[in-house]
Short mmCIF file of C-alpha atoms and ligand atoms in Angstrom, two decimals:
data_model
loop_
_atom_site.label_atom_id
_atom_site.label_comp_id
_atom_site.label_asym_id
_atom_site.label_seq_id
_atom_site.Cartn_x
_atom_site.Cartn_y
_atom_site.Cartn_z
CA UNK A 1 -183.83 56.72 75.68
CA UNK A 2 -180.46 57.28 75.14
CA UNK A 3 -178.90 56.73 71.87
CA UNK A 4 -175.37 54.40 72.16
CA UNK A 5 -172.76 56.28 70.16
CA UNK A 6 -169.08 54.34 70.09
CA UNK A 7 -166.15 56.77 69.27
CA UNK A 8 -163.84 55.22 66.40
CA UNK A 9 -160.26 55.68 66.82
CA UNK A 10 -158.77 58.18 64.41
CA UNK A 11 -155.90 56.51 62.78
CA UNK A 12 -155.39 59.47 60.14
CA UNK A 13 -152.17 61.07 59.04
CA UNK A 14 -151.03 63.41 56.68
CA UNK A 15 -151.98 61.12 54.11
CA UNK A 16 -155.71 61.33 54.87
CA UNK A 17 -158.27 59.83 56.78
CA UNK A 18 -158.19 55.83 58.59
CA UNK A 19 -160.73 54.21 60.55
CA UNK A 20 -160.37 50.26 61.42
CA UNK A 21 -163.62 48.72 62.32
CA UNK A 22 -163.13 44.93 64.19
CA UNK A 23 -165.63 42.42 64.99
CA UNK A 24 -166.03 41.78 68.68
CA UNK A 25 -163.44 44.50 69.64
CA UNK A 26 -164.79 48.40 68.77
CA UNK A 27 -167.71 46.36 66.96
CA UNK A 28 -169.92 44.64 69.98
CA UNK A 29 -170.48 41.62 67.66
CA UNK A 30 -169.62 39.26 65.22
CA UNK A 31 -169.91 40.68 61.55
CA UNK A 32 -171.80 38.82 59.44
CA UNK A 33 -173.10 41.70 56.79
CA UNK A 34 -172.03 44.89 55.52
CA UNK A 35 -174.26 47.08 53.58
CA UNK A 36 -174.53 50.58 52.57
CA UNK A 37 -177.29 52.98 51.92
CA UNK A 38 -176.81 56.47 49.09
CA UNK A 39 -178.59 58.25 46.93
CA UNK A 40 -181.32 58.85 49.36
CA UNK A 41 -183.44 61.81 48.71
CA UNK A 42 -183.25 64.41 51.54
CA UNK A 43 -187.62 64.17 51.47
CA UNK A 44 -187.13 60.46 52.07
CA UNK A 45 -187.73 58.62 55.47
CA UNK A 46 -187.10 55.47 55.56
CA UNK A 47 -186.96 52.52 58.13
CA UNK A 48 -189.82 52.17 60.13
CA UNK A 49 -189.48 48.95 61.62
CA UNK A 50 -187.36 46.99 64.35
CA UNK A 51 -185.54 44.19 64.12
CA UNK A 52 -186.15 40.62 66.58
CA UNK A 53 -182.77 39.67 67.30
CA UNK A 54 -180.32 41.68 64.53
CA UNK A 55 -177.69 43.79 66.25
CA UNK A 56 -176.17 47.13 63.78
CA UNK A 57 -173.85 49.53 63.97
CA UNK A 58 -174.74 52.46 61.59
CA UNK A 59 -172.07 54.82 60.69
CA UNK A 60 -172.12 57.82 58.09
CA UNK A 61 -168.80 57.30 56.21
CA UNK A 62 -169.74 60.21 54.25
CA UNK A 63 -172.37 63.39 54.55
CA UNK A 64 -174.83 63.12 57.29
CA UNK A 65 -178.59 61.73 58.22
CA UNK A 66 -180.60 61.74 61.36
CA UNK A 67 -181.69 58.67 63.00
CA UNK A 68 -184.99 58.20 65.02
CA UNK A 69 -184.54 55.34 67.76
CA UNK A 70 -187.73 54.00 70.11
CA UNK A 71 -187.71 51.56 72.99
CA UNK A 72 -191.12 51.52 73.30
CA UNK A 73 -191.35 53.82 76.08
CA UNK A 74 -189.40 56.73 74.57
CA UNK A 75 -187.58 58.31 71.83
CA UNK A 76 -184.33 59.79 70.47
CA UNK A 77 -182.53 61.55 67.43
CA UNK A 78 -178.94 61.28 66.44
CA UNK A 79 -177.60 63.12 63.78
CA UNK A 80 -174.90 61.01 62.23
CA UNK A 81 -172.48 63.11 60.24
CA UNK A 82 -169.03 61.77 61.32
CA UNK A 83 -167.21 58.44 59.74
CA UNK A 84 -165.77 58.45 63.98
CA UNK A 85 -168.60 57.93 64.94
CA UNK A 86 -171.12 54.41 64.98
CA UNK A 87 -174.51 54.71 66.04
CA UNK A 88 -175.18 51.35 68.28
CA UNK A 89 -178.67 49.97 67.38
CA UNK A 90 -179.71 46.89 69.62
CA UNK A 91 -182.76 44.57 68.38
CA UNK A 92 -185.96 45.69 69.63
CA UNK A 93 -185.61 48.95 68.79
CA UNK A 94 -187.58 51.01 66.27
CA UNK A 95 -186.36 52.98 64.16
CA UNK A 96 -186.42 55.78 61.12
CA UNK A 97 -183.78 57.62 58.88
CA UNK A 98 -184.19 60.97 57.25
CA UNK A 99 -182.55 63.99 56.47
CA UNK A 100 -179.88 62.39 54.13
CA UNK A 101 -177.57 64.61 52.74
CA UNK A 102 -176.94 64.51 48.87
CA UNK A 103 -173.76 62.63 49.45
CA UNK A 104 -174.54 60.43 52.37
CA UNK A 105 -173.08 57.04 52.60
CA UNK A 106 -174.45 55.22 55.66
CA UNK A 107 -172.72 51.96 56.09
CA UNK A 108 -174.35 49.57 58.39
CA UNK A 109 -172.73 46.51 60.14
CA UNK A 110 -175.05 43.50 61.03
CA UNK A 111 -174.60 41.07 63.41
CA UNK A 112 -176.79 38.46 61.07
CA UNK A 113 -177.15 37.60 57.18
CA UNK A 114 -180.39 39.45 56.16
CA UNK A 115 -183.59 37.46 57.12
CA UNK A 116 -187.01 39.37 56.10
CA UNK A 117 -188.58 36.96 59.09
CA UNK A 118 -186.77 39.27 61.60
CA UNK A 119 -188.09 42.38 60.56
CA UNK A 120 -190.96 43.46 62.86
CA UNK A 121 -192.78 46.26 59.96
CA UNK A 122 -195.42 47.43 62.00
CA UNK A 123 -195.34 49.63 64.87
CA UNK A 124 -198.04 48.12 66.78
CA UNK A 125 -196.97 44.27 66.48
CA UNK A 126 -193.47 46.14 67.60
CA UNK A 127 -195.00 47.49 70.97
CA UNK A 128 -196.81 44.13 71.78
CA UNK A 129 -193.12 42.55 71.61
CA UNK A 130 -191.60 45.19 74.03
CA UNK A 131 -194.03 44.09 76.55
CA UNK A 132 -194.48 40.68 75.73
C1 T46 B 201 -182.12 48.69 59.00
C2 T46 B 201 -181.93 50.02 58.38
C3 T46 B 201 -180.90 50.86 59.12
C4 T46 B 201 -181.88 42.81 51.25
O1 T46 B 201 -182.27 42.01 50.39
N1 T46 B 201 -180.71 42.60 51.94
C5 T46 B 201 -180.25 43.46 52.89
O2 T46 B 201 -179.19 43.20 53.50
C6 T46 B 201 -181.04 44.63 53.20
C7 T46 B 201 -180.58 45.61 54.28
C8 T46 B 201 -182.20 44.83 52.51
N2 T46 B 201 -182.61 43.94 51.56
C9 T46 B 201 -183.85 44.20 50.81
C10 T46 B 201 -185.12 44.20 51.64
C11 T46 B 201 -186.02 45.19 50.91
O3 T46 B 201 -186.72 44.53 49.88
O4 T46 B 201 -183.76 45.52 50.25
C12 T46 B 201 -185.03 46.17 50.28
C13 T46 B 201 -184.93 47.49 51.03
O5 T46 B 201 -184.74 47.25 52.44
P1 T46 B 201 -185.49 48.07 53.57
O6 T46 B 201 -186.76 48.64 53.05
O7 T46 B 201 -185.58 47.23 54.79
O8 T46 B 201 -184.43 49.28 53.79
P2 T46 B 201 -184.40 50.37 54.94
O9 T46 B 201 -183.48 51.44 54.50
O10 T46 B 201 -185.78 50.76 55.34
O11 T46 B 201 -183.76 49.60 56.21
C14 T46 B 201 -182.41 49.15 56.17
C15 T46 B 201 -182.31 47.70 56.70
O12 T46 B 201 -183.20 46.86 55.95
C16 T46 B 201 -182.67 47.59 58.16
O13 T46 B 201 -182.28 46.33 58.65
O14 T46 B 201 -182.02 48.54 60.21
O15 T46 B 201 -181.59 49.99 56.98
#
């Protein structure tokens, strides 16, 4: 599969760095959650699991991590290491983070307030719902 990967618009200066992130214009939905994941340990994985109908943007404001993404059919990896850069992840998608760097900040955007019901934790309920 092929990872979705939207290019922020640099708005930095001499002053220093400046991204703008806007719901339903460089973000592809409405924003209703913002939250942020450090402090991982570079031996951690975490993830593993998909979401039914929640809609993310995941972007490393700081550092870097790698992100595993599955459709079901097939696989990719995206290293994230660039606050430019937001990795699109659409529901139905699996997926896994690891290789955080000591510093990394990975903000993620969510298009819905956090519901445990739409979490689909394991991976074989999640292949029964891409073919369902
Ligand atoms: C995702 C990846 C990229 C909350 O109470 N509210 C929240 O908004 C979130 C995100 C989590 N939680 C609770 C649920 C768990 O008891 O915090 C605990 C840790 O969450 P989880 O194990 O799901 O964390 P990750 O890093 O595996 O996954 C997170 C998001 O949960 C998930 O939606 O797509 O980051």
């Amino acid at each position: 599969m092929n990872p979705v990967l939207i290019d922020f618009k640099d708005l930095s200066d001499y002053r220093g760095g400046l991204v703008s992130l806007e719901e339903n214009k460089n973000i592809p939905f409405t924003i209703r959650r913002v939250y942020y994941l450090f402090g991982t340990d570079t031996d951690v994985r975490r993830g593993f699991h998909a979401h039914k109908t929640l809609k993310q943007v995941a972007v490393c404001v700081k550092g870097a991590c790698t992100f595993l993404l599955d459709d079901g059919h097939s696989r990719s990896t995206t290293r994230l290491s660039s606050p430019h850069k937001g990795l699109y992840i659409s529901n139905i998608l699996w997926r896994e983070m690891f290789d955080f760097t000591d510093d990394c900040v990975l903000m993620v955007l969510a298009s819905e307030y956090y519901d445990e019901s739409d979490y689909i934790r394991e991976y074989d309920d999640f292949i029964e719902q891409v073919h369902a």
